[in-house]
Structure formats: C-alpha cells, structure tokens
Coordinates of C-alpha atoms in Angstrom, one line a residue:
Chain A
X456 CA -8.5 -6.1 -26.3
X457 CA -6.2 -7.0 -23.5
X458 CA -5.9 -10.1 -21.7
X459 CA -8.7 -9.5 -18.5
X460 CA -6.0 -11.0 -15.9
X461 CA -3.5 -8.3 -16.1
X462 CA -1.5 -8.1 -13.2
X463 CA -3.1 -4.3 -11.9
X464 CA -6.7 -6.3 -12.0
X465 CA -5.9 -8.5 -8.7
X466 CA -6.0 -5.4 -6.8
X467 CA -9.4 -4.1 -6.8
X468 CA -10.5 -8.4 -6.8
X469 CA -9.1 -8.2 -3.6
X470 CA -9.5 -4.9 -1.6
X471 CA -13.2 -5.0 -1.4
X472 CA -13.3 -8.2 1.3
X473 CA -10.6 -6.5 4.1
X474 CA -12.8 -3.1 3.9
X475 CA -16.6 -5.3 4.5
X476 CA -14.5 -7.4 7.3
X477 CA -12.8 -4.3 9.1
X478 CA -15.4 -1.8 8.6
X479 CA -18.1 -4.1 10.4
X480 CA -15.4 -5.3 13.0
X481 CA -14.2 -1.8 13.5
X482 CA -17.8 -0.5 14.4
X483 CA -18.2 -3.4 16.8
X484 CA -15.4 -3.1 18.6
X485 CA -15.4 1.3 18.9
X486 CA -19.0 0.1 20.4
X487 CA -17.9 -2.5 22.6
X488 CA -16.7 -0.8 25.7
X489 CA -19.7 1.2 25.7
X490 CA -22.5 -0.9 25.4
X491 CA -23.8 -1.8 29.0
X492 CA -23.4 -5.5 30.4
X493 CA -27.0 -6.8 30.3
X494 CA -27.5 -5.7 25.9
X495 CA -23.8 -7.3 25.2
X496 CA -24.1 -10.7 23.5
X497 CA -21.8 -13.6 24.0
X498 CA -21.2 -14.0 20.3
X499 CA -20.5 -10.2 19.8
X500 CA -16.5 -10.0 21.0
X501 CA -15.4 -12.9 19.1
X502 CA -17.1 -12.2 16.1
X503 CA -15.5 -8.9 16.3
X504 CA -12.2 -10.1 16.5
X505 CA -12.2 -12.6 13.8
X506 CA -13.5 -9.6 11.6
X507 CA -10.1 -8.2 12.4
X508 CA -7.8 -11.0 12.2
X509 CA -9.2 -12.0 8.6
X510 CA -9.6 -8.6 7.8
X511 CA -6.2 -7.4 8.7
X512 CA -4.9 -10.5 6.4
X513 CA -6.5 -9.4 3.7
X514 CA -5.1 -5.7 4.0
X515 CA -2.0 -7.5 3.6
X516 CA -3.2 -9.6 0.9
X517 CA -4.2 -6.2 -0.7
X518 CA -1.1 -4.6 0.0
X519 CA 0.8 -7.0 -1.9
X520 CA -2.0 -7.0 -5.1
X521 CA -1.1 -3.0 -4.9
X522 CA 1.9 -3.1 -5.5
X523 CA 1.6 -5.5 -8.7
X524 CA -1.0 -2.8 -9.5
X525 CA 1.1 -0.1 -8.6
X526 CA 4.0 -0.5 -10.8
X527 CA 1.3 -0.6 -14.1
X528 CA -0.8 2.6 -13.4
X529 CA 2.1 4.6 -11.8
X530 CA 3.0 4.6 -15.6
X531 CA -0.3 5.4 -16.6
X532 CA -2.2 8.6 -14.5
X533 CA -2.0 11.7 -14.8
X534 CA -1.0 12.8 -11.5
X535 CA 0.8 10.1 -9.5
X536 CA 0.9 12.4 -6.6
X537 CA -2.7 10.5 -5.2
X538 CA -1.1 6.7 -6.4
X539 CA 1.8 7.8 -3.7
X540 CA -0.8 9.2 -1.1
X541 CA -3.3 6.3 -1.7
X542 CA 0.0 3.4 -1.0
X543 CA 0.8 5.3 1.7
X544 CA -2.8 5.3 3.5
X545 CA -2.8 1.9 2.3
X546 CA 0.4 0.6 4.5
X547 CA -1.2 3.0 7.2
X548 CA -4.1 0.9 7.6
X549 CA -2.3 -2.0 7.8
X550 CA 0.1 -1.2 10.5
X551 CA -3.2 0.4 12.5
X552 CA -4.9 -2.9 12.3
X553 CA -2.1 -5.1 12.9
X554 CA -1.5 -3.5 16.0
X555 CA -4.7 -3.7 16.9
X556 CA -4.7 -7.8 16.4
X557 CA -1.4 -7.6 18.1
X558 CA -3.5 -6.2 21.5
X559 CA -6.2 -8.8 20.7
X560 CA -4.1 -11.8 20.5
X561 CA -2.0 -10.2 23.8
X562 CA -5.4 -10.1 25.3
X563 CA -6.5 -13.3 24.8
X564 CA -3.4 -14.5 27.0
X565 CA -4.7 -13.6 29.9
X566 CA -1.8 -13.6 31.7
X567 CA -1.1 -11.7 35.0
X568 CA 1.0 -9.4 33.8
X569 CA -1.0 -8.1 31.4
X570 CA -4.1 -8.2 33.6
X571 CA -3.7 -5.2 35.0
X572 CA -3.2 -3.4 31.5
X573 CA -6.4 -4.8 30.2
X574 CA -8.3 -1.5 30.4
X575 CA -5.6 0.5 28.6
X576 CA -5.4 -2.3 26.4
X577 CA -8.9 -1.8 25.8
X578 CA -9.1 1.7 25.3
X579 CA -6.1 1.1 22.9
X580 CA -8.3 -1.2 21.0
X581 CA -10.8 0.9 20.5
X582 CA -9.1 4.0 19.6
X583 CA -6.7 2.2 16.7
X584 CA -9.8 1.1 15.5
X585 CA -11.5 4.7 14.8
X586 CA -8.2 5.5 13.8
X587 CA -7.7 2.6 11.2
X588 CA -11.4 3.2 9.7
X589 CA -10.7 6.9 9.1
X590 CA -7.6 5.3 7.1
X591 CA -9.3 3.2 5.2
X592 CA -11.9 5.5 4.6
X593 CA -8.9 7.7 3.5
X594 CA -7.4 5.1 1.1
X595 CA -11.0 4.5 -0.1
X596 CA -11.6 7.4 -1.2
X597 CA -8.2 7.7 -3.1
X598 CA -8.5 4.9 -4.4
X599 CA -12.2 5.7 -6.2
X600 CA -10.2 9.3 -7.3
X601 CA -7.3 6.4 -8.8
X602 CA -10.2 5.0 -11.0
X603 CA -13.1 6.9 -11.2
X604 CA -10.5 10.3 -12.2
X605 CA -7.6 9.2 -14.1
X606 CA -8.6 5.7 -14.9
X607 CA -6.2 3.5 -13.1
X608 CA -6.3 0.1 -14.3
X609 CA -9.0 0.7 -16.3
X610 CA -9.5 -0.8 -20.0
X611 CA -10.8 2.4 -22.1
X612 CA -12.9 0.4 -25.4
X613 CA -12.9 2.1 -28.9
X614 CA -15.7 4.6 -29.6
X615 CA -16.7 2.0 -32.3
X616 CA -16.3 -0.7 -29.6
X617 CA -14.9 -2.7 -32.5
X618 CA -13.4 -5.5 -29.7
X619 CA -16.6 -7.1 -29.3
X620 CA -17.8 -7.5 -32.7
Chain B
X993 CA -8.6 -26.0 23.1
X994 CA -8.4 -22.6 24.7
X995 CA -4.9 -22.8 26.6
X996 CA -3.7 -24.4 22.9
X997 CA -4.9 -20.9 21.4
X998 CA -3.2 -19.0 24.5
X999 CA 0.3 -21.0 23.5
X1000 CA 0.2 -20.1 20.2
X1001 CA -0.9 -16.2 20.5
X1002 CA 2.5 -15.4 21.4
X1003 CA 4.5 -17.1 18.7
X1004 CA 1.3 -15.5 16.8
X1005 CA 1.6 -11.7 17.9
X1006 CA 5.8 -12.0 17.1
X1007 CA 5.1 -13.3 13.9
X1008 CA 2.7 -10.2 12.9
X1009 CA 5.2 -7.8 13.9
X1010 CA 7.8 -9.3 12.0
X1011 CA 5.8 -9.2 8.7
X1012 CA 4.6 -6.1 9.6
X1013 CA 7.7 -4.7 10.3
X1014 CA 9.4 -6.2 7.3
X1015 CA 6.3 -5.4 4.8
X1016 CA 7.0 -1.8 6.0
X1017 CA 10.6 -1.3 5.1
X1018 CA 9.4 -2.1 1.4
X1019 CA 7.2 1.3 1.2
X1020 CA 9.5 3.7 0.5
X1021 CA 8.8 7.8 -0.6
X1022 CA 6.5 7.6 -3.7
X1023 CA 4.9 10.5 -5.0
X1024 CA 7.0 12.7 -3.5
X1025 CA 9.1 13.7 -6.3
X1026 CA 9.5 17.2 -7.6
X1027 CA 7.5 18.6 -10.6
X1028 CA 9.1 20.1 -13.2
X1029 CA 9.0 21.3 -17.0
X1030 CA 9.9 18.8 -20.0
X1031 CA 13.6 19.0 -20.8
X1032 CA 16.9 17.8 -20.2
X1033 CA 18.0 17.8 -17.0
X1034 CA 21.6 16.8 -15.2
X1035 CA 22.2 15.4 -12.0
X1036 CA 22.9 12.5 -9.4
X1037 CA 21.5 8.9 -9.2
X1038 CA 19.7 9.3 -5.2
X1039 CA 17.9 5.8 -5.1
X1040 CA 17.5 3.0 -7.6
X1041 CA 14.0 0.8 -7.2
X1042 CA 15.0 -1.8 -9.6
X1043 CA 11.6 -3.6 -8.5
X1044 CA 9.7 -0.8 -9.9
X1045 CA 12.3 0.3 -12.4
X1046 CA 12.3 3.2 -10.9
X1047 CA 15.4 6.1 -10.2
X1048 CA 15.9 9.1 -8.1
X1049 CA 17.6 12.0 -9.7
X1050 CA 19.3 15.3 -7.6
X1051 CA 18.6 17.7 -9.8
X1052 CA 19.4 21.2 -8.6
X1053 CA 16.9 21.6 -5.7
X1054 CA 14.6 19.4 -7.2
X1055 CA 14.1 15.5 -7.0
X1056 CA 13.0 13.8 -10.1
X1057 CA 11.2 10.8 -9.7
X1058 CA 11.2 8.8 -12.6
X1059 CA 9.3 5.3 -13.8
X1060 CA 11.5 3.8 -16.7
X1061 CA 8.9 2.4 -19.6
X1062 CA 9.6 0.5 -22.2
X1063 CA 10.3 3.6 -24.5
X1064 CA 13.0 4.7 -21.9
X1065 CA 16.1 4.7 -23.4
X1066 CA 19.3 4.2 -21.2
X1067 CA 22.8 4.4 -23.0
X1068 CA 26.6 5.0 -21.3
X1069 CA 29.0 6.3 -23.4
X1070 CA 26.9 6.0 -26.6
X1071 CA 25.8 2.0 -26.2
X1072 CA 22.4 0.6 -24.6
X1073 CA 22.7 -0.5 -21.2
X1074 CA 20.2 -2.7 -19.1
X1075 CA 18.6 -1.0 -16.0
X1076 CA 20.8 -3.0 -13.6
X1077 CA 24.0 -0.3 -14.8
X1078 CA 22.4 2.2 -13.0
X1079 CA 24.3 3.2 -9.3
X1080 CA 23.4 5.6 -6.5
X1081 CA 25.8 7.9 -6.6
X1082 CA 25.8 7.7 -10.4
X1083 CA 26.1 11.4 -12.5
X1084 CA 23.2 11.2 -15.3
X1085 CA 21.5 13.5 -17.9
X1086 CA 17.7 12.6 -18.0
X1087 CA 15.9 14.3 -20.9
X1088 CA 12.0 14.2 -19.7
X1089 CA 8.5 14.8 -21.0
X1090 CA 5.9 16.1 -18.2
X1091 CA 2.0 14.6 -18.6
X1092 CA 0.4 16.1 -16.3
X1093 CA 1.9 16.1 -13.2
X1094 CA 3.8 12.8 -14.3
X1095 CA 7.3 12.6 -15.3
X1096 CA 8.2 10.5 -18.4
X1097 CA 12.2 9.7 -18.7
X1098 CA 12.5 9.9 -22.6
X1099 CA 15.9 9.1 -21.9
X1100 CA 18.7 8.7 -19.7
X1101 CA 22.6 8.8 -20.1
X1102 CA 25.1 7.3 -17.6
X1103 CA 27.8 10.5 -17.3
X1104 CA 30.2 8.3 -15.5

C-alpha cells in the first residue's frame, strides 16, 4: 500500500475550505445590494468580506496543491482532456475572486476619488461574484468527474484487500 | 486602527495583482493537445515544461502533448539523455501508445 501523504493527496485536503468560505461569502454579497436598509445587519458586510479574503487565499493555496496533484494524475486518467479543463476553471476562479478582493480592499479606502465609483464598484462586486461561483461550481463538478470517473488520485485496494491483513 | 487598515489596503491590493498576475503566467495550454493513434510519429520540439516533464511536438497538423513517465525513454544518436537535452526548436521521432484519450511517449529520439 502506498504511503497516504503522496504529493496528489494535499489537493483535495485543501480545496474543500476555499469552496465553504466563497460559496457562503459569494451568496452574501450577490444579496447585499438588494436587501433593503432596515433587514441589513451591521455584522453582515464584513463577515462577507473576510469570507472572500480567506477564501480567495485558499483558492490560491489550492491552486498550488493542484498542480503537485496535477503532475501525478495527468499520468494516470484516461482522458486528460477534463484535468486540462478542471486547471483551467481552477485559475478562473482565482483571478474572478481576486479581483473581487481587489474592489473590496479599493473600497475600504474610501478615498475621494473612488467615491464616486462606489456604485459601479458595487455592481462589480456583485457580478464577479455570480460569476466566480458558476466557476467554482464549474471546477467542482470537474473535479468530482477527475475522481469519482477516472479515479484521480485515488488508491484502488486489491479485490483480496490483502494490504490490511 | 481603521486608517492603519486603509494604509495598508493599497500596498495590499498591488501585492494581489502581482501574485495574481504572476501565478497566471504559470498556467499554460494543458489538455489541448491533439489525439491521435499509437505509433511513431516525427516532428518538432514546440514547448518544453521541464516542471511537469512535459514536451510539445508539431506533428503534421497535429500537436502532441506528451507527459514523460518513468518508462519514457529518451536517447540522441543512440545513448540516453536526461530530460534537460530536450530544445524548442528540436526535430524528434516520438513513438506513442494512446490510453484512452491519453498519450503515452514510449519513447523519444533527439533527430538533431
């Protein structure tokens, strides 16, 4: 039986914490321009943004565990046509959101010059955001196809399963 | 506290695009090789990803892209060579074996 910390196993360790953070921050922040004044808690915008910030690190985190993983199961699969679609989707994502915590940060500036982009900057927000959840959506579901189909990373055992006796 | 966070959003937001930018211009066109038949094929070194051990070959019309693995065997002029010979620009004859719609170099000899 092979070692359990093989370089390919990092990846799926890590991608599951940057989709929980982004998907919830996503959500909140698509919803934040619409929601009226008086049902908008205080606590709602910041916690949004640090969803995104962390979230957007650990894309990046990701990113870099995928490529470790990339260069084992690329060997591996069957059809490495949906490794090459899910790394792209993957970088995808990861631009989307970065811009989208390059607004925030520019937002949190508050500077006069920017003040009277704040709506478009808002707008902007929001619409990165649906666009980087259909991403990762995207890069989700190639990614379950990576494992789930062809096995990616996956240790097959022996019909006898003669490693754990 | 607050203007402290404002002074350092700035420096912040640069250092994000930088990475970004820089992170970016490591993805390059996997998966987008051409599929073909198992056989032995000539053509011309395209790209070299000697941090995936990985070549481009111009094959005809087609672009091979192939993963070196540790049964890969590279030779010029009869003798084994490391992965770091191989050149863009380089002529090579790849022989292959297709798995499914993956591309195995069996081997591959430097022609010049």
């Amino acid at each position: 039986m092979p070692d359990f910390w093989r370089p390919e196993i990092y990846h799926p360790l890590t991608v599951h914490f940057p989709v929980g953070l982004l998907t919830l921050g996503a959500l909140i922040r698509i919803a934040w321009p619409l929601l009226p004044d008086r049902i908008r808690p205080r606590f709602l915008l910041p916690m949004a943004r640090t969803l995104l910030g962390l979230g957007t690190a650990g894309v990046w985190v990701t990113i870099l565990t995928g490529e470790w993983a990339y260069n084992v199961v690329v060997r591996q699969i069957c059809d490495p046509t949906v490794l090459g679609d899910h790394y792209d989707a993957g970088y995808w994502t990861g631009w989307t959101f970065s811009s989208v915590v390059v607004l925030e940060i520019l937002q949190l500036l508050k500077t006069e010059a920017l003040e009277k982009w704040r709506t478009w900057m808002e707008a902007a927000v929001a619409i990165l955001c649906a666009a980087g959840l259909g991403l990762l959506i995207y890069a989700g579901d190639l990614g379950a196809k990576l494992v789930y189909q062809q096995g990616a990373g996956v240790y097959h055992p022996s019909e006898a399963c003669t490693e754990w006796e | 506290m607050k203007n402290y966070l404002r002074k350092l959003a700035l420096p912040a937001a640069l250092l994000l695009v930088g990475f970004t930018v820089l992170t970016g211009c490591e993805s390059g066109k996997h998966g987008e090789g051409d599929l073909v038949e198992s056989g032995t094929y000539e053509g011309t070194i395209e790209e070299v990803e000697a941090s995936k051990d990985e070549i481009y070959v111009k094959s005809g019309d087609n672009t091979l892209e192939l993963y070196f693995t540790e049964q890969t065997k590279l030779t010029k002029g009869g003798e084994t060579v490391e992965f770091s010979s191989l050149e863009k620009g380089q002529k090579v004859e790849v022989k292959i074996e297709k798995k499914g719609k993956r591309l195995d170099p069996i081997s591959v000899k430097i022609l010049e």
